[in-house]
PDB file of C-alpha atoms in Angstrom:
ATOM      1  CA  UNK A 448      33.616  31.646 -19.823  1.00 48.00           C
ATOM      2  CA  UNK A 449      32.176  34.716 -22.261  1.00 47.00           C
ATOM      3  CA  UNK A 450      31.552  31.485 -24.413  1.00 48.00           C
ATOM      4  CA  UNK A 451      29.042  30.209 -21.636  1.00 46.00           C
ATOM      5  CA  UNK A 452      27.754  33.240 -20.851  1.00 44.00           C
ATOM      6  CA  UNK A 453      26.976  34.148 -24.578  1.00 50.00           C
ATOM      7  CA  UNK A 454      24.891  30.825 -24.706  1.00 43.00           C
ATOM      8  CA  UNK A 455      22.896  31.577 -21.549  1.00 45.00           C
ATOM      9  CA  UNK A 456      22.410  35.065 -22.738  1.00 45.00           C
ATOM     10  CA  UNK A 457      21.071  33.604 -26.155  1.00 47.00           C
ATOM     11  CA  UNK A 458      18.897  30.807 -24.146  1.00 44.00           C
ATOM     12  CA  UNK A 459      16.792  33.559 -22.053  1.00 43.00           C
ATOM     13  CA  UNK A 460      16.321  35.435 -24.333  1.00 43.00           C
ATOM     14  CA  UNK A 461      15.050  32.656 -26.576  1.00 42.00           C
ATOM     15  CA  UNK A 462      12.901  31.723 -23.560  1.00 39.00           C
ATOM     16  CA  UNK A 463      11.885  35.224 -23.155  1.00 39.00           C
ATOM     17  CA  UNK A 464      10.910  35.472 -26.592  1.00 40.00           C
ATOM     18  CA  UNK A 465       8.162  32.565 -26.396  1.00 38.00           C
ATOM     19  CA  UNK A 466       7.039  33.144 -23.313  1.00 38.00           C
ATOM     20  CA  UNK A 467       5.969  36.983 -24.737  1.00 43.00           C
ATOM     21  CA  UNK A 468       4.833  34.870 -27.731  1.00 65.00           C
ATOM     22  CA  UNK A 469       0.773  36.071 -28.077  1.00 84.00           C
ATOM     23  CA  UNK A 470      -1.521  32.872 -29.082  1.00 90.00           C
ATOM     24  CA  UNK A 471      -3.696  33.718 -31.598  1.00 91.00           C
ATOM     25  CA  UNK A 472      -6.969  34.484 -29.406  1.00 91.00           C
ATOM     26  CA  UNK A 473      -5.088  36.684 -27.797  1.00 92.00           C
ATOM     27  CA  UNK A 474      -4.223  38.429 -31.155  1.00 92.00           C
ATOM     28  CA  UNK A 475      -7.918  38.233 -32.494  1.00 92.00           C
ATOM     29  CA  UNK A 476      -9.149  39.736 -29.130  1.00 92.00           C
ATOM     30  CA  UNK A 477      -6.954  42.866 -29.553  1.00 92.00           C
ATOM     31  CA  UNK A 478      -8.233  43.080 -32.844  1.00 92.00           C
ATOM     32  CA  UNK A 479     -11.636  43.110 -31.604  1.00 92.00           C
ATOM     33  CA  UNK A 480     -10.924  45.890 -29.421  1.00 92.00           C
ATOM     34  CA  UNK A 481      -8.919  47.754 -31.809  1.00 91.00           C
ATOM     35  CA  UNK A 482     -11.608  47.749 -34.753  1.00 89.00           C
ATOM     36  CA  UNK A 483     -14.182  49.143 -31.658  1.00 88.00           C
ATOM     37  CA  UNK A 484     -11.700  52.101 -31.296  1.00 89.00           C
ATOM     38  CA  UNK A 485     -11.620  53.013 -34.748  1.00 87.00           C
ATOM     39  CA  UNK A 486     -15.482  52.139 -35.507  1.00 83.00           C
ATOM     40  CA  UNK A 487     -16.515  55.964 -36.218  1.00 87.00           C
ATOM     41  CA  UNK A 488     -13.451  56.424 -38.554  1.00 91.00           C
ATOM     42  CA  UNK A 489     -14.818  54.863 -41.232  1.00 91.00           C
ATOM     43  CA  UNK A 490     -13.907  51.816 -43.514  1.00 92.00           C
ATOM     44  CA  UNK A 491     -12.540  51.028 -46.986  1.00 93.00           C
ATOM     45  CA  UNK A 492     -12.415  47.651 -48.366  1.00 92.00           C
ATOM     46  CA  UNK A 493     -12.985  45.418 -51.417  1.00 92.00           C
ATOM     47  CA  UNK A 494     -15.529  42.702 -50.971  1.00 90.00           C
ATOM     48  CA  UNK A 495     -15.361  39.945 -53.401  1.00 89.00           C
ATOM     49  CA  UNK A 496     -18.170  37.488 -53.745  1.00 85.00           C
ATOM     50  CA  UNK A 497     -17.070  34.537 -55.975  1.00 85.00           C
ATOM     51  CA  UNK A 498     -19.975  32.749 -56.843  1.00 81.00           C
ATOM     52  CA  UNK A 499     -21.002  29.506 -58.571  1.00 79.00           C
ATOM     53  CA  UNK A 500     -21.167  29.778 -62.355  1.00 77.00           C
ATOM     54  CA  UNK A 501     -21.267  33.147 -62.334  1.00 73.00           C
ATOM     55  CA  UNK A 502     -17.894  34.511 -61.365  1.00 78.00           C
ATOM     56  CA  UNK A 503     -16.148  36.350 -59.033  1.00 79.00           C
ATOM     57  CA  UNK A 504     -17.602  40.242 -58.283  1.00 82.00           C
ATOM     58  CA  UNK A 505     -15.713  43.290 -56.516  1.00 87.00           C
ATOM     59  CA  UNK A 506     -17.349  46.074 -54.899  1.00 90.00           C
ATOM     60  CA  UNK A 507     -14.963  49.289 -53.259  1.00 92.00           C
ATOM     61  CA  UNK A 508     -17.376  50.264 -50.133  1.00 93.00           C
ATOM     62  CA  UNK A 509     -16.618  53.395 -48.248  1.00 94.00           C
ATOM     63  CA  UNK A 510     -18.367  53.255 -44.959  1.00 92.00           C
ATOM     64  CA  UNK A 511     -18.803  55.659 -42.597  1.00 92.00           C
ATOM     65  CA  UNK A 512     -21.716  55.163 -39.820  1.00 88.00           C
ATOM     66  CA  UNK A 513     -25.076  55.020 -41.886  1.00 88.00           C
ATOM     67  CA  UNK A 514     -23.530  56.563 -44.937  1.00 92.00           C
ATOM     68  CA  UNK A 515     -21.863  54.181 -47.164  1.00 93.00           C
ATOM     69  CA  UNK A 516     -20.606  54.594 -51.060  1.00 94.00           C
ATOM     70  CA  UNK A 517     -20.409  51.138 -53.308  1.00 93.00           C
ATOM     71  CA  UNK A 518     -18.205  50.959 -56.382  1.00 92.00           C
ATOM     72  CA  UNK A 519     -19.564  48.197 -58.922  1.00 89.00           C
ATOM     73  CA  UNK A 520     -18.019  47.736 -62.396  1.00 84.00           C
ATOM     74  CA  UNK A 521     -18.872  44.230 -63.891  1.00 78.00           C
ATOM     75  CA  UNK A 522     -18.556  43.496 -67.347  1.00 73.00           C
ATOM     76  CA  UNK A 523     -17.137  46.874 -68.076  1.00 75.00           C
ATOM     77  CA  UNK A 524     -20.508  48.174 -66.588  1.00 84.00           C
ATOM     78  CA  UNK A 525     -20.040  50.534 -63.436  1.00 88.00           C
ATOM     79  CA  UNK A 526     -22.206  51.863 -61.153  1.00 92.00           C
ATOM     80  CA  UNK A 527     -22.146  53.914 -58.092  1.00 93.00           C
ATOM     81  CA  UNK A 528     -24.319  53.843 -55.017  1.00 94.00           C
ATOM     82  CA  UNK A 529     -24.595  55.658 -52.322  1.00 95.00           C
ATOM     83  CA  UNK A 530     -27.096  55.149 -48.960  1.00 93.00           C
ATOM     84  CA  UNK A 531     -27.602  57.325 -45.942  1.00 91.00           C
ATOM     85  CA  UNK A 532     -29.743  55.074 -44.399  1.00 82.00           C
ATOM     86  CA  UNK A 533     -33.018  56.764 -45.444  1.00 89.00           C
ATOM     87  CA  UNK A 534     -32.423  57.078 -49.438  1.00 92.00           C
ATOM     88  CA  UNK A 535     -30.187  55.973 -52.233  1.00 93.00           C
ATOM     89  CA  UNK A 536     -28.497  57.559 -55.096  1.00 94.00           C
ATOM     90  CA  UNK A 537     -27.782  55.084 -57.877  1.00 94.00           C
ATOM     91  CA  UNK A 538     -25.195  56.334 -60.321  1.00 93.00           C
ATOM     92  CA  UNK A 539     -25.014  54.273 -64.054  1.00 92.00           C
ATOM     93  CA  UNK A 540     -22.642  55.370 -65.958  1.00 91.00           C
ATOM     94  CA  UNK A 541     -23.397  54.058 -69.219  1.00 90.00           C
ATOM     95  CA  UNK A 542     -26.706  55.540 -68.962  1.00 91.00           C
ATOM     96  CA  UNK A 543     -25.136  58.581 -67.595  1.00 92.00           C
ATOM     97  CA  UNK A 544     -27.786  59.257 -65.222  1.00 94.00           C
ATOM     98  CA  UNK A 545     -28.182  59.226 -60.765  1.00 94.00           C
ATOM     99  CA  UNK A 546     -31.269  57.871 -60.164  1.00 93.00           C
ATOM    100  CA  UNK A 547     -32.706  59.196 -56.519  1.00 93.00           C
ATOM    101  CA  UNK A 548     -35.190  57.005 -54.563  1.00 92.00           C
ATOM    102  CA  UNK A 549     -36.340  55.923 -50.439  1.00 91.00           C
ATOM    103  CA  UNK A 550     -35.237  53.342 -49.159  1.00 85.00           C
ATOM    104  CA  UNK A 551     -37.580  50.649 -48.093  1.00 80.00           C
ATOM    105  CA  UNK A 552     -37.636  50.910 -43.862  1.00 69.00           C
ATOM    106  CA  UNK A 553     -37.401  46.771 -43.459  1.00 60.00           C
ATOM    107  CA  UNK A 554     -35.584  46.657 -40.784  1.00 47.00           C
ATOM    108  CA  UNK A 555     -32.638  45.350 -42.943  1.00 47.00           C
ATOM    109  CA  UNK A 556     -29.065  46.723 -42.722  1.00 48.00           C
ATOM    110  CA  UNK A 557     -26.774  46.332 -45.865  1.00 50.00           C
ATOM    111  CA  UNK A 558     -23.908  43.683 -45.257  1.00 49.00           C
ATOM    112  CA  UNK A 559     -21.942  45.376 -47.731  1.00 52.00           C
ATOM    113  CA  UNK A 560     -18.869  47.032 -45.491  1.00 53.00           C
ATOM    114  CA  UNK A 561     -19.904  45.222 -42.410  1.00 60.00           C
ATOM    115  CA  UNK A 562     -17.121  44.221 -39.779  1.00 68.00           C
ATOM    116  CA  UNK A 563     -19.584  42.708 -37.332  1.00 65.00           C
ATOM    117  CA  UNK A 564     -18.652  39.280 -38.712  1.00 66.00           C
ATOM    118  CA  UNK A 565     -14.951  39.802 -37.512  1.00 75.00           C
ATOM    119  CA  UNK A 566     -15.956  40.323 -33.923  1.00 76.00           C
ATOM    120  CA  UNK A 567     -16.021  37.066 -31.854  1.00 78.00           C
ATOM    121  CA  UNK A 568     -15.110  35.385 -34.880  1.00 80.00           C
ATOM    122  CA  UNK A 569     -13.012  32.688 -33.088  1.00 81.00           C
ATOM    123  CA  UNK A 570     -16.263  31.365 -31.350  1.00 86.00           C
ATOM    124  CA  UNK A 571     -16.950  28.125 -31.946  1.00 86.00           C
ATOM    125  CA  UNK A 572     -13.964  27.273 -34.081  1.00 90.00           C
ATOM    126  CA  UNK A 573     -10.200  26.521 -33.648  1.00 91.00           C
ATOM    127  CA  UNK A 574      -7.551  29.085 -34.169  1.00 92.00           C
ATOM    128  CA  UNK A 575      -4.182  28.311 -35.411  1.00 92.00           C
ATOM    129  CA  UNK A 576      -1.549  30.767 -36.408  1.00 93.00           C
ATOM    130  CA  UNK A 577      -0.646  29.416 -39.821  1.00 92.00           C
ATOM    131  CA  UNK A 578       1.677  32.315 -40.854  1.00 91.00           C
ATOM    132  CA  UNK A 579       3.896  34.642 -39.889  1.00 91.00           C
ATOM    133  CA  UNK A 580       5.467  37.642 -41.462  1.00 92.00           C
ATOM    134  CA  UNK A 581       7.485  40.967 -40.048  1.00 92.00           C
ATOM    135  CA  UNK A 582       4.309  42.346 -40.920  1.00 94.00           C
ATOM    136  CA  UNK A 583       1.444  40.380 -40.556  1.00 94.00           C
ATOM    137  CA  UNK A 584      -0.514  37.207 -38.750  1.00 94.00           C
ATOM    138  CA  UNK A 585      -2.132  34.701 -40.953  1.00 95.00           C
ATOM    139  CA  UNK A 586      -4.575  33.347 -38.650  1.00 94.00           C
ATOM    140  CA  UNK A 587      -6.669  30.221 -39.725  1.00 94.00           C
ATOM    141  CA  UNK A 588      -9.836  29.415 -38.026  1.00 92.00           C
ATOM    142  CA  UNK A 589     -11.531  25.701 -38.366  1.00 92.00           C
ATOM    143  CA  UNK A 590     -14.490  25.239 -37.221  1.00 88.00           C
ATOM    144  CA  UNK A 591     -14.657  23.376 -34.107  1.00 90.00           C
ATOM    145  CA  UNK A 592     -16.911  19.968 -33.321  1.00 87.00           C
ATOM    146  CA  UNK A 593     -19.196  21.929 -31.102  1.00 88.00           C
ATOM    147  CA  UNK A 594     -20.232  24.260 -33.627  1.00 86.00           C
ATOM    148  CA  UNK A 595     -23.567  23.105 -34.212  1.00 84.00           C
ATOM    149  CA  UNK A 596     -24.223  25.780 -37.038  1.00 84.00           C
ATOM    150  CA  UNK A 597     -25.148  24.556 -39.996  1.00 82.00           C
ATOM    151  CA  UNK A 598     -24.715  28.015 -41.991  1.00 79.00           C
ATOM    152  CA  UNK A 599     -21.624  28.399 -40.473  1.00 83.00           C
ATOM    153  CA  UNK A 600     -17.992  28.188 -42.554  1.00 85.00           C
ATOM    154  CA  UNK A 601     -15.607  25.233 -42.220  1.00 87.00           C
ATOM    155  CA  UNK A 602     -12.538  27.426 -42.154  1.00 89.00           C
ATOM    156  CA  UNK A 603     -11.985  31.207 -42.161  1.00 90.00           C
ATOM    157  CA  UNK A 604      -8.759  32.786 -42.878  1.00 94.00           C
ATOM    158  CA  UNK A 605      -7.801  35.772 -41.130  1.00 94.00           C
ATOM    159  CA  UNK A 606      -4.581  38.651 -41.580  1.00 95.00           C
ATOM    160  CA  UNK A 607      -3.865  40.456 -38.959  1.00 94.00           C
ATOM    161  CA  UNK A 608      -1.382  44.006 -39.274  1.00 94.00           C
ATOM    162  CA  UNK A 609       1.032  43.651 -36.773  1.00 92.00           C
ATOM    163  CA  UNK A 610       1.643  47.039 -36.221  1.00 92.00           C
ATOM    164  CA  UNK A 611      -1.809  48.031 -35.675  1.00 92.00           C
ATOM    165  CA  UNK A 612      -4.064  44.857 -34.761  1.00 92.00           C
ATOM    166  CA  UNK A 613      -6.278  46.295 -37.252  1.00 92.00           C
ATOM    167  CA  UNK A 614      -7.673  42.993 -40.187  1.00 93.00           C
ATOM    168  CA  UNK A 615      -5.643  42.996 -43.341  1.00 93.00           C
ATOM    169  CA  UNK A 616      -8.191  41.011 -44.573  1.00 93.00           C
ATOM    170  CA  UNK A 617     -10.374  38.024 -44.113  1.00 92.00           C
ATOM    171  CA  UNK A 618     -12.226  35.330 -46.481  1.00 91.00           C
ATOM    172  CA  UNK A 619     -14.732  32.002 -45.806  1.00 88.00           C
ATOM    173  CA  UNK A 620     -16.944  30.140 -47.939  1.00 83.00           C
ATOM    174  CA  UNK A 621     -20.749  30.193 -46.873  1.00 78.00           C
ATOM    175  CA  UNK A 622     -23.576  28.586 -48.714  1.00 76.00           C
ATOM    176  CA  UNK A 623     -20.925  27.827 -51.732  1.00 79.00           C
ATOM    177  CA  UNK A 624     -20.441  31.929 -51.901  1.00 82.00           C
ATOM    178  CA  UNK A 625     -17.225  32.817 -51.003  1.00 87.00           C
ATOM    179  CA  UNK A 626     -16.707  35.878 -49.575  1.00 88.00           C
ATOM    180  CA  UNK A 627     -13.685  38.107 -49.480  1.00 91.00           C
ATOM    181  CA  UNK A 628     -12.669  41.344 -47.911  1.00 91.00           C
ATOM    182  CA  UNK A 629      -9.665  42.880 -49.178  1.00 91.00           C
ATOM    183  CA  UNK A 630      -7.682  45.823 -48.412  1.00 92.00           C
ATOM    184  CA  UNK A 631      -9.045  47.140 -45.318  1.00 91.00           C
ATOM    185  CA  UNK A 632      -8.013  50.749 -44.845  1.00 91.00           C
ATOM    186  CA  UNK A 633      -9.870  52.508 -41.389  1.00 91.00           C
ATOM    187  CA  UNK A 634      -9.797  56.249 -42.119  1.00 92.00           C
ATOM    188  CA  UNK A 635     -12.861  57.640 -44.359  1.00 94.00           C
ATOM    189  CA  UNK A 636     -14.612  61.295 -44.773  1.00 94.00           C
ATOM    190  CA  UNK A 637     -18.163  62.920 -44.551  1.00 94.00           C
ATOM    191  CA  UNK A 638     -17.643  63.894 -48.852  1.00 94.00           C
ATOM    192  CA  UNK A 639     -16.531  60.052 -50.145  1.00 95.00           C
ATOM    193  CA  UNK A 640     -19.594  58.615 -48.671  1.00 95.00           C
ATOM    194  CA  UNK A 641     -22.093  61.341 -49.916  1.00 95.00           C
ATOM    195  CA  UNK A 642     -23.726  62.280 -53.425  1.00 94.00           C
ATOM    196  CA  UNK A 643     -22.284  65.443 -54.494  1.00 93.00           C
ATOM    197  CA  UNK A 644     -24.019  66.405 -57.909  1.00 92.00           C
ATOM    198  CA  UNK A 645     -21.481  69.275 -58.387  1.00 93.00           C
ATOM    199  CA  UNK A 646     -19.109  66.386 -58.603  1.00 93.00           C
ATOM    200  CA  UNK A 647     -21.230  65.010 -61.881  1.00 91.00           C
ATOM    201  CA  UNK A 648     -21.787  67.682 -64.351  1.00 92.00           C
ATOM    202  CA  UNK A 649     -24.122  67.044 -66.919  1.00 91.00           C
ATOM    203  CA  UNK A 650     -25.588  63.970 -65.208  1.00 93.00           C
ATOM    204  CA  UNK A 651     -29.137  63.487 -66.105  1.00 94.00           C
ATOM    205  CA  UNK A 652     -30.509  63.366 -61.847  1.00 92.00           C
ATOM    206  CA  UNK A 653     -34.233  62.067 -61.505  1.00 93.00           C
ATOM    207  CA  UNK A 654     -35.861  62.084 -58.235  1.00 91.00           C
ATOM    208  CA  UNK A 655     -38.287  59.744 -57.349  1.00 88.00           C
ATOM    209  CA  UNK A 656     -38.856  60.404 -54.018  1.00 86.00           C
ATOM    210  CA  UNK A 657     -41.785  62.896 -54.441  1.00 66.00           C
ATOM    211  CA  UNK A 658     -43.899  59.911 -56.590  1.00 58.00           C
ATOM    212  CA  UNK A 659     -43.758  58.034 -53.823  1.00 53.00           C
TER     213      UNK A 659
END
């Protein structure tokens, strides 16, 4: 009899177990709402571009509302940028020097650090869990018949925390560019997304604002 009732015990809760299973919209919508909540912490990632040819690049981008800090070192080259929306401090460190100018007022928001493309991501394409860890979702995304978008990838791949909902990361191929972001880290101050020149002593700083 305990025998039976250990098997029983084991089948509900089996049952139990995939009926609380979550399908993977349901995952990427609490995502969604999860990266709204924590929209004026601020964001960390690493956005790869791999392109043609050329290579694969890596930028670190701190963003925190309009104020956003880029990290590029290619070739053993590395600059720093940072934007508040209005004007730009470039930072090259070979030449030692932060150049300061205006932004041109097109209209045109930096990608760069960008979430937006995360949020309704699973419209017009088919999700599949392909993945599963104690830690994480790996959530595929193909893009579905009746996504007439030309511009649009064939397949996304998604990571999901568990823990949090929050992306672990997410990469597609557009245009032949594939595009990466890496290490996503919510969670980012006032000081690592502005130009500090008492951070940069001896840094040659010249201001172009006023010649323009």
């Amino acid at each position: 009899m305990k025998r039976i009732i250990s098997i029983i015990a084991a089948l509900v809760l089996a049952a139990g177990s995939v009926l609380m299973a979550q399908t993977p919209e349901e995952i990427i919508s609490r995502m969604e709402k999860e990266m709204n909540a924590h929209e004026k912490d601020g964001i960390f990632m690493v956005v790869e571009m791999k392109l043609p040819i050329l290579g694969t690049f890596a930028t670190e981008t701190y963003t925190k509302g309009d104020k956003m800090r880029m990290e590029v070192n290619t070739s053993g080259k590395k600059a720093i940028t940072w934007i508040d929306g209005r004007v730009q401090w470039l930072y090259t460190v070979a030449d030692n020097e932060v150049v300061i100018e205006n932004l041109k007022q097109d209209g045109s928001k930096s990608s760069e650090g960008d979430l937006s493309a995360l949020n309704g991501i699973a419209d017009g394409y088919d999700v599949s869990l392909s993945k599963e860890t104690d830690k994480e979702w790996y959530l595929l995304c193909k893009k579905s018949r009746s996504n007439k978008d030309k511009d649009a990838p064939k397949s996304m791949n998604l990571v999901v925390w568990k823990d949090s909902y929050l992306p672990a990361s997410f990469s597609g191929k557009m245009s032949g560019v594939t595009l990466t972001m890496r290490n996503l880290k919510f969670g980012v101050s006032d000081r690592e997304v502005t130009f500090n020149a008492a951070d940069y002593p001896g840094v040659k700083i010249t201001d172009k604002r006023s010649a323009e």
